[in-house]
Amino acid sequence: MNKRSDSNFIQGFLLSYLFLLLSSTVSVCILYDKTRPEYYNNLWLLPMIFGGFVWAFTLIFRKTWSNLSTVAVIGIFSIRNVITPFIMFLGDYKGYFRFLSVENVNKGILLMLVESLILIVYTSFKINKVNHTPSLSSLDLNTNTTETALFFISLLIFVGVWVIRPDFFSGFKNVFSSTDIRVAEVEDSAKGILYTLFSFLFPLAYLNICLFLIKKINFGIISSKLIKTLLNLMVISIPLFFMNNSDGFTLICVTSLALIVYRIGGINKATFYIVIGGTLMTVFLYILLMVASMSFGAKNLTTLNQLSRAFQAYFPGVCNFAGFFNMRDYNKLDTLFYDVYSTIPFRNTIFGVQSDRRLVVLYTAQNAAPSHIIPCICQLFAYLSVLAPFVECLFIKGCIKSYEKTKRETSIYKLFNFYMLFIYFALTPIMYNGTIFLTRCMQTIFPMMLLAAFFSRNQKQKTIEA
């Protein structure tokens, strides 16, 4: 026991110093770069202060590196605060935001640091209060008649729509469709309430099919490990064949399915990290470069220039934060209404409010940077001022709770929801915002929760009757 504790301490000690070395190297590179724009004169402070804090904090709290929730939070913040500035350094600091000033960039750096420090401290203290489950619960791989019936209904919907209204699938592309993934447009004939209903139900249908197949494959019928592994990989990859400009959602679905199969034992550790991890990383980088190469003026940029723009777009960085401080003349109650209203499924059909005055619409318009995400902390700061980082801690609390629930869950339908929530809670402070998070909950996670609850209730009733 002592040897294991000593080994964990040494590993944590080495990780902390490697992290400090990385962040310090990035800071020095930026500090001594005479070509950086004047408004980025203090950019070197972001990786330096963040790296120094993480180094000191992880040495004090030795268990930091041993908990997945803490590692996830630090890792995601590190991409924004350390890796992205380094990519900016390599890519001549190219970005999509053109209206940048020294004052607003410095405000952005300060807000990024305050947010990072508060959320990491909160994560560590919250982790220490969690009653960690010593072992994972066994998953129930039995399928009942209700699950089987819904599986065939889902297949019937898929085939029926494919035959009767193939135009409904025009907005979906597979991962091998090259640049079509990002320029997929729905045909003009695919409009109206039926298409809206289809676009809402279809992701739920193919995810339900995936989970049902995972149960069947891993129930014990197939004895060959190789065949079982190949079939599991095929099921895990199903979302990659139905991409519709929601790249993050697709990759999160694949990751959640892979975590379930790994938990079951349908794939081993090497397959999970090498095949699944390698595939997801390749797809992500490919989409990153593709989006950057298709953007305005990209033909005159090098690959590193494009990466600099892409990393700042996907991991909203300093220029995105500075862009928030460019905003003027917006009505908080007005934008708050549309921020919440836009998350409601079938909203235009039910309520008929067609206009769109979300905060992000004004944010992108005033910065002349279309299709960009307003950072989560900036959206909260617009409404709550200095309380924003503390409210953002609710995402971290949800991340930790969701992960702990994955250890105790026995239903793979509920487990899928908890994995999805864990990932979205962890990513939202960096890559998304409250509106995007709530939209995904309303469209996918909450309906999947209702489906899981229905299956569980049906199973309990049959158990009681038996």
Coordinates of C-alpha atoms in Angstrom, one line a residue:
M1 CA 0.0 0.0 0.0
N2 CA 2.8 2.4 0.9
K3 CA 4.7 1.5 -2.3
R4 CA 1.7 2.3 -4.3
S5 CA 1.2 5.6 -2.5
D6 CA 4.9 6.4 -3.1
S7 CA 4.6 5.5 -6.8
N8 CA 1.5 7.8 -7.2
F9 CA 3.4 10.6 -5.4
I10 CA 6.4 10.3 -7.7
Q11 CA 4.2 10.2 -10.8
G12 CA 2.2 13.2 -9.7
F13 CA 5.5 15.0 -8.8
L14 CA 6.9 14.4 -12.3
L15 CA 3.7 15.4 -14.0
S16 CA 3.6 18.7 -12.1
Y17 CA 7.1 19.6 -13.1
L18 CA 6.6 18.5 -16.7
F19 CA 3.6 20.7 -16.8
L20 CA 5.5 23.6 -15.4
L21 CA 8.3 23.1 -17.9
L22 CA 5.8 23.0 -20.8
S23 CA 4.0 26.2 -19.7
S24 CA 7.3 28.0 -19.0
T25 CA 8.7 27.1 -22.4
V26 CA 5.5 28.5 -24.1
S27 CA 5.8 31.7 -22.0
V28 CA 9.4 32.2 -22.9
C29 CA 8.8 31.6 -26.6
I30 CA 6.0 34.2 -26.7
L31 CA 7.9 36.7 -24.4
Y32 CA 10.9 36.8 -26.7
D33 CA 9.0 36.9 -29.9
K34 CA 9.5 40.4 -31.3
T35 CA 7.0 39.8 -34.1
R36 CA 3.9 39.4 -31.9
P37 CA 1.3 42.2 -32.2
E38 CA 1.4 44.9 -29.6
Y39 CA -2.0 43.9 -28.1
Y40 CA -0.5 40.5 -27.3
N41 CA 2.4 41.9 -25.3
N42 CA 1.1 40.3 -22.1
L43 CA 0.0 37.0 -23.7
W44 CA 3.0 35.3 -22.2
L45 CA 1.5 35.8 -18.7
L46 CA -1.4 33.5 -19.4
P47 CA 0.6 30.2 -19.7
M48 CA 3.1 31.3 -17.1
I49 CA 0.7 32.2 -14.3
F50 CA -1.6 29.3 -15.2
G51 CA 1.3 26.8 -15.3
G52 CA 2.8 28.1 -12.1
F53 CA -0.5 27.8 -10.3
V54 CA -1.2 24.2 -11.5
W55 CA 2.3 23.2 -10.6
A56 CA 2.0 24.6 -7.0
F57 CA -1.6 23.4 -6.6
T58 CA -0.9 19.8 -7.7
L59 CA 2.1 19.6 -5.4
I60 CA -0.1 20.6 -2.4
F61 CA -3.1 18.5 -3.4
R62 CA -1.2 15.2 -4.3
K63 CA -4.4 13.4 -5.3
T64 CA -5.1 15.9 -8.1
W65 CA -3.6 13.7 -10.9
S66 CA -5.4 10.6 -9.7
N67 CA -9.0 11.7 -10.3
L68 CA -10.4 11.8 -13.8
S69 CA -12.7 14.8 -13.1
T70 CA -9.7 17.0 -12.0
V71 CA -7.5 15.8 -14.8
A72 CA -10.3 16.6 -17.3
V73 CA -10.8 20.1 -16.0
I74 CA -7.0 20.9 -15.9
G75 CA -6.5 19.2 -19.3
I76 CA -9.2 21.2 -21.0
F77 CA -8.1 24.5 -19.5
S78 CA -4.5 23.7 -20.4
I79 CA -5.4 23.4 -24.1
R80 CA -6.9 26.9 -24.0
N81 CA -4.3 28.5 -21.7
V82 CA -1.1 26.8 -22.8
I83 CA -1.4 24.8 -26.1
T84 CA -3.5 27.4 -27.9
P85 CA -1.1 30.3 -27.2
F86 CA 1.8 28.1 -28.4
I87 CA -0.1 27.4 -31.6
M88 CA -0.7 31.1 -31.9
F89 CA 3.0 31.7 -31.6
L90 CA 3.7 29.2 -34.3
G91 CA 1.0 30.6 -36.5
D92 CA 1.9 34.3 -36.4
Y93 CA -1.0 34.9 -34.0
K94 CA -3.6 34.7 -36.8
G95 CA -7.2 34.8 -35.7
Y96 CA -10.7 35.7 -36.8
F97 CA -11.2 38.7 -34.5
R98 CA -9.8 41.9 -36.1
F99 CA -10.9 44.6 -33.6
L100 CA -8.4 44.0 -30.8
S101 CA -7.0 46.5 -28.4
V102 CA -4.3 46.3 -25.7
E103 CA -6.9 47.1 -23.0
N104 CA -9.5 44.5 -24.1
V105 CA -6.9 41.8 -24.6
N106 CA -5.5 42.4 -21.1
K107 CA -9.0 42.2 -19.7
G108 CA -9.6 39.0 -21.5
I109 CA -6.3 37.5 -20.1
L110 CA -7.3 38.5 -16.6
L111 CA -10.8 37.0 -16.9
M112 CA -9.4 33.8 -18.3
L113 CA -6.9 33.4 -15.4
V114 CA -9.5 34.2 -12.7
E115 CA -11.9 31.7 -14.2
S116 CA -9.3 29.0 -14.5
L117 CA -8.0 29.4 -10.9
I118 CA -11.5 29.5 -9.3
L119 CA -12.7 26.4 -11.2
I120 CA -9.6 24.3 -10.6
V121 CA -9.6 25.2 -6.9
Y122 CA -13.3 24.4 -6.7
T123 CA -12.8 21.1 -8.5
S124 CA -10.1 19.9 -6.1
F125 CA -12.0 20.9 -2.9
K126 CA -15.2 19.3 -4.3
I127 CA -13.3 16.0 -5.1
N128 CA -12.1 15.7 -1.5
K129 CA -15.7 15.7 -0.3
V130 CA -16.9 13.0 -2.7
N131 CA -17.5 9.5 -1.3
H132 CA -15.7 7.6 -4.0
T133 CA -17.1 4.2 -5.0
P134 CA -14.4 1.6 -4.4
S135 CA -15.5 -0.6 -7.3
L136 CA -17.6 -0.4 -10.5
S137 CA -21.1 -1.9 -10.6
S138 CA -21.8 -4.7 -13.0
L139 CA -23.8 -3.7 -16.0
D140 CA -27.1 -5.3 -16.9
L141 CA -26.9 -6.7 -20.4
N142 CA -30.3 -8.4 -20.5
T143 CA -32.7 -7.1 -23.0
N144 CA -36.5 -7.1 -22.4
T145 CA -39.4 -7.0 -24.9
T146 CA -39.8 -3.3 -24.6
E147 CA -36.2 -2.6 -25.6
T148 CA -36.5 -5.1 -28.5
A149 CA -39.7 -3.5 -29.7
L150 CA -38.3 0.0 -29.6
F151 CA -35.2 -1.2 -31.4
F152 CA -37.3 -2.5 -34.3
I153 CA -39.4 0.6 -34.3
S154 CA -36.2 2.7 -34.5
L155 CA -35.1 0.6 -37.5
L156 CA -38.5 0.9 -39.1
I157 CA -38.4 4.7 -38.8
F158 CA -34.9 4.7 -40.3
V159 CA -35.8 2.5 -43.3
G160 CA -39.2 4.1 -43.8
V161 CA -37.9 7.7 -43.9
W162 CA -35.0 6.5 -46.1
V163 CA -37.5 5.1 -48.7
I164 CA -40.3 7.6 -48.5
R165 CA -38.3 10.9 -47.8
P166 CA -34.6 10.4 -48.6
D167 CA -34.3 14.2 -48.8
F168 CA -34.6 14.3 -45.0
F169 CA -31.1 12.7 -44.9
S170 CA -29.6 15.4 -47.1
G171 CA -28.3 17.3 -44.1
F172 CA -26.3 14.3 -42.9
K173 CA -22.9 13.3 -44.2
N174 CA -20.5 10.5 -43.2
V175 CA -17.0 11.1 -41.9
F176 CA -15.5 10.0 -45.3
S177 CA -17.4 12.8 -47.2
S178 CA -14.4 15.1 -47.1
T179 CA -15.4 18.8 -47.1
D180 CA -19.1 17.9 -47.5
I181 CA -19.2 17.4 -43.7
R182 CA -19.1 21.1 -43.1
V183 CA -21.1 22.3 -46.1
A184 CA -23.9 19.9 -45.8
E185 CA -27.2 21.7 -46.5
V186 CA -30.7 20.3 -46.2
E187 CA -32.6 20.2 -49.5
D188 CA -35.4 22.8 -50.0
S189 CA -38.0 20.0 -50.0
A190 CA -37.0 18.9 -46.5
K191 CA -38.9 21.5 -44.6
G192 CA -41.9 21.7 -42.2
I193 CA -43.0 20.0 -39.0
L194 CA -42.3 16.5 -40.3
Y195 CA -38.6 17.4 -41.0
T196 CA -38.4 19.1 -37.6
L197 CA -39.8 16.0 -35.9
F198 CA -37.4 13.8 -37.9
S199 CA -34.3 15.9 -37.0
F200 CA -35.3 15.6 -33.3
L201 CA -36.0 11.9 -33.3
F202 CA -33.3 10.6 -35.6
P203 CA -30.3 11.0 -33.3
L204 CA -32.3 9.4 -30.5
A205 CA -33.2 6.5 -32.8
Y206 CA -29.7 5.7 -33.9
L207 CA -28.3 6.1 -30.4
N208 CA -30.9 3.7 -29.1
I209 CA -30.0 1.2 -31.9
C210 CA -26.3 1.5 -30.9
L211 CA -27.0 0.8 -27.2
F212 CA -29.3 -2.1 -28.0
L213 CA -26.6 -3.7 -30.3
I214 CA -23.9 -3.2 -27.7
K215 CA -26.0 -5.2 -25.2
K216 CA -26.6 -8.0 -27.7
I217 CA -22.9 -8.2 -28.9
N218 CA -21.5 -8.3 -25.3
F219 CA -24.2 -10.5 -23.7
G220 CA -22.0 -13.6 -24.2
I221 CA -23.4 -15.1 -27.4
I222 CA -20.2 -14.4 -29.4
S223 CA -17.2 -16.3 -28.1
S224 CA -14.5 -14.9 -30.4
K225 CA -12.9 -11.8 -28.8
L226 CA -11.7 -10.6 -32.3
I227 CA -15.2 -10.7 -33.8
K228 CA -16.7 -9.1 -30.7
T229 CA -14.1 -6.3 -30.8
L230 CA -14.7 -5.7 -34.5
L231 CA -18.5 -5.6 -34.0
N232 CA -18.2 -3.3 -31.1
L233 CA -16.0 -0.9 -33.1
M234 CA -18.5 -0.9 -35.9
V235 CA -21.4 0.0 -33.5
I236 CA -19.3 2.7 -31.8
S237 CA -18.6 4.3 -35.2
I238 CA -22.2 4.6 -36.3
P239 CA -22.6 8.3 -35.3
L240 CA -19.7 9.1 -37.6
F241 CA -21.9 8.2 -40.6
F242 CA -24.6 10.8 -39.6
M243 CA -22.7 14.1 -39.1
N244 CA -24.6 17.3 -39.6
N245 CA -22.3 20.2 -38.7
S246 CA -22.5 19.2 -35.0
D247 CA -19.0 17.8 -34.9
G248 CA -18.6 18.0 -31.1
F249 CA -21.9 16.2 -30.5
T250 CA -20.8 13.4 -32.9
L251 CA -17.4 12.9 -31.2
I252 CA -19.0 13.0 -27.7
C253 CA -21.5 10.3 -28.7
V254 CA -18.7 8.1 -30.1
T255 CA -16.6 8.7 -26.9
S256 CA -19.6 7.8 -24.6
L257 CA -20.4 4.6 -26.6
A258 CA -16.7 3.7 -26.4
L259 CA -16.6 4.2 -22.7
I260 CA -19.6 1.9 -22.2
V261 CA -18.0 -0.8 -24.4
Y262 CA -14.7 -0.5 -22.5
R263 CA -16.5 -0.7 -19.2
I264 CA -18.3 -3.9 -20.3
G265 CA -15.0 -5.4 -21.5
G266 CA -16.0 -5.4 -25.2
I267 CA -12.7 -3.8 -26.1
N268 CA -9.4 -3.8 -24.2
K269 CA -7.4 -0.9 -23.0
A270 CA -5.0 -0.9 -26.0
T271 CA -7.9 -0.8 -28.4
F272 CA -9.6 1.9 -26.5
Y273 CA -6.7 4.3 -26.3
I274 CA -5.0 3.5 -29.7
V275 CA -7.9 2.8 -32.0
I276 CA -10.7 4.9 -30.4
G277 CA -8.4 7.7 -29.1
G278 CA -6.4 7.8 -32.3
T279 CA -9.5 7.9 -34.5
L280 CA -11.2 10.6 -32.5
M281 CA -8.0 12.7 -32.5
T282 CA -7.5 12.2 -36.3
V283 CA -11.2 13.2 -37.0
F284 CA -11.0 16.2 -34.7
L285 CA -7.7 17.5 -36.3
Y286 CA -9.0 16.8 -39.8
I287 CA -12.2 18.8 -39.1
L288 CA -10.2 21.5 -37.5
L289 CA -7.9 22.0 -40.5
M290 CA -10.8 21.6 -42.9
V291 CA -12.9 24.3 -41.3
A292 CA -9.8 26.6 -41.1
S293 CA -9.0 26.0 -44.8
M294 CA -12.5 26.8 -45.9
S295 CA -12.8 30.1 -44.0
F296 CA -12.5 33.5 -45.6
G297 CA -8.9 34.4 -46.7
A298 CA -7.5 31.0 -45.8
K299 CA -5.9 30.4 -49.2
N300 CA -3.3 33.0 -48.4
L301 CA -2.4 31.4 -45.0
T302 CA 0.0 28.6 -44.1
T303 CA -1.1 25.5 -42.3
L304 CA 0.2 26.9 -39.0
N305 CA -1.7 30.1 -39.6
Q306 CA -4.9 28.1 -40.2
L307 CA -4.3 26.1 -37.0
S308 CA -3.8 29.3 -35.0
R309 CA -7.3 30.5 -36.2
A310 CA -8.9 27.0 -35.7
F311 CA -7.6 26.5 -32.2
Q312 CA -8.9 29.9 -31.1
A313 CA -12.3 29.1 -32.7
Y314 CA -12.7 25.7 -31.1
F315 CA -11.1 26.6 -27.8
P316 CA -12.3 30.2 -27.4
G317 CA -9.1 32.0 -26.5
V318 CA -7.8 35.5 -25.8
C319 CA -9.2 37.1 -28.9
N320 CA -12.7 35.7 -28.2
F321 CA -12.5 37.1 -24.6
A322 CA -11.2 40.5 -25.9
G323 CA -14.1 40.4 -28.4
F324 CA -16.6 40.2 -25.5
F325 CA -15.3 43.5 -24.1
N326 CA -15.9 45.1 -27.6
M327 CA -19.6 44.6 -27.1
R328 CA -21.8 47.7 -26.7
D329 CA -25.5 48.5 -26.5
Y330 CA -27.3 45.3 -25.7
N331 CA -30.4 44.8 -23.6
K332 CA -29.7 42.0 -21.1
L333 CA -33.3 41.0 -20.6
D334 CA -33.8 40.8 -24.3
T335 CA -30.8 38.7 -25.0
L336 CA -31.4 36.5 -22.0
F337 CA -34.9 35.7 -23.3
Y338 CA -33.6 34.6 -26.7
D339 CA -30.7 32.7 -25.1
V340 CA -33.2 30.6 -23.2
Y341 CA -35.9 30.5 -25.9
S342 CA -33.4 29.1 -28.5
T343 CA -32.9 26.0 -26.4
I344 CA -36.6 24.9 -26.7
P345 CA -37.3 22.1 -29.2
F346 CA -40.0 22.9 -31.8
R347 CA -40.1 26.5 -30.5
N348 CA -40.9 28.2 -33.8
T349 CA -43.7 25.7 -34.6
I350 CA -45.2 26.1 -31.1
F351 CA -44.6 29.8 -30.3
G352 CA -43.9 31.3 -33.7
V353 CA -41.2 33.8 -32.5
Q354 CA -39.0 34.1 -35.6
S355 CA -36.5 36.8 -34.6
D356 CA -33.1 36.0 -33.1
R357 CA -31.4 38.4 -30.7
R358 CA -29.3 36.0 -28.7
L359 CA -26.2 37.4 -27.1
V360 CA -24.0 35.4 -29.4
V361 CA -25.7 37.0 -32.5
L362 CA -24.8 40.5 -31.2
Y363 CA -21.3 39.3 -30.2
T364 CA -20.4 38.0 -33.6
A365 CA -22.0 40.9 -35.4
Q366 CA -20.2 43.6 -33.4
N367 CA -16.9 41.7 -33.8
A368 CA -17.4 40.9 -37.5
A369 CA -16.6 37.3 -36.6
P370 CA -19.5 35.1 -37.7
S371 CA -20.1 31.5 -36.5
H372 CA -18.1 32.0 -33.4
I373 CA -19.1 30.8 -29.9
I374 CA -19.2 33.4 -27.1
P375 CA -17.2 31.9 -24.2
C376 CA -19.2 30.5 -21.3
I377 CA -17.7 32.8 -18.7
C378 CA -18.3 35.8 -20.9
Q379 CA -22.0 34.9 -21.4
L380 CA -22.4 34.5 -17.6
F381 CA -20.4 37.7 -17.0
A382 CA -22.7 39.7 -19.2
Y383 CA -25.6 38.8 -16.9
L384 CA -24.0 38.2 -13.5
S385 CA -20.8 40.3 -13.5
V386 CA -18.2 39.1 -10.9
L387 CA -20.5 36.3 -9.8
A388 CA -20.0 34.5 -13.1
P389 CA -17.1 32.3 -12.2
F390 CA -18.8 31.0 -9.1
V391 CA -22.0 30.2 -11.0
E392 CA -19.8 28.4 -13.6
C393 CA -18.7 26.1 -10.8
L394 CA -22.1 24.4 -11.2
F395 CA -20.8 22.9 -14.4
I396 CA -17.9 21.4 -12.4
K397 CA -20.2 20.1 -9.7
G398 CA -22.3 18.4 -12.4
C399 CA -19.1 17.0 -14.0
I400 CA -18.0 15.4 -10.7
K401 CA -21.5 14.1 -9.8
S402 CA -22.1 12.6 -13.3
Y403 CA -18.7 10.8 -13.2
E404 CA -19.4 9.4 -9.7
K405 CA -22.8 8.1 -10.9
T406 CA -21.2 6.3 -13.8
K407 CA -19.4 4.0 -11.3
R408 CA -22.7 2.9 -9.6
E409 CA -25.0 2.7 -12.6
T410 CA -26.1 -0.7 -13.9
S411 CA -28.2 0.3 -16.9
I412 CA -26.2 1.1 -20.1
Y413 CA -29.0 3.5 -21.2
K414 CA -28.6 5.6 -18.0
L415 CA -24.8 5.1 -18.1
F416 CA -24.7 6.6 -21.6
N417 CA -26.5 9.7 -20.3
F418 CA -24.1 10.1 -17.4
Y419 CA -21.1 9.8 -19.7
M420 CA -22.6 12.4 -22.0
L421 CA -23.3 14.7 -19.0
F422 CA -19.8 14.2 -17.6
I423 CA -18.2 15.2 -21.0
Y424 CA -20.6 18.2 -21.6
F425 CA -20.2 19.5 -18.1
A426 CA -16.4 19.3 -18.4
L427 CA -16.3 20.9 -21.9
T428 CA -18.9 23.7 -21.4
P429 CA -16.7 26.2 -19.5
I430 CA -14.1 26.0 -22.3
M431 CA -15.7 25.0 -25.6
Y432 CA -19.4 25.8 -25.2
N433 CA -21.7 28.0 -23.1
G434 CA -24.9 27.8 -21.2
T435 CA -27.2 28.1 -24.2
I436 CA -25.4 25.3 -26.1
F437 CA -25.3 23.1 -23.1
L438 CA -29.0 23.5 -22.4
T439 CA -29.9 23.0 -26.0
R440 CA -28.1 19.6 -26.1
C441 CA -29.8 18.7 -22.8
M442 CA -33.3 19.5 -24.2
Q443 CA -32.7 17.8 -27.6
T444 CA -30.8 14.7 -26.6
I445 CA -29.9 14.1 -23.0
F446 CA -33.2 14.7 -21.3
P447 CA -35.2 12.6 -23.9
M448 CA -32.6 9.8 -23.5
M449 CA -33.0 10.0 -19.7
L450 CA -36.8 9.6 -20.1
L451 CA -36.2 6.6 -22.4
A452 CA -33.8 5.0 -19.8
A453 CA -36.3 5.7 -17.0
F454 CA -39.0 4.0 -19.1
F455 CA -36.9 0.9 -19.7
S456 CA -36.0 0.7 -16.0
R457 CA -39.6 1.1 -14.8
N458 CA -40.7 -1.6 -17.3
Q459 CA -38.0 -3.9 -16.2
K460 CA -38.9 -3.5 -12.5
Q461 CA -42.6 -4.1 -13.1
K462 CA -41.8 -7.3 -15.0
T463 CA -39.5 -8.4 -12.2
I464 CA -42.3 -7.8 -9.6
E465 CA -44.8 -9.7 -11.7
A466 CA -42.5 -12.6 -12.0

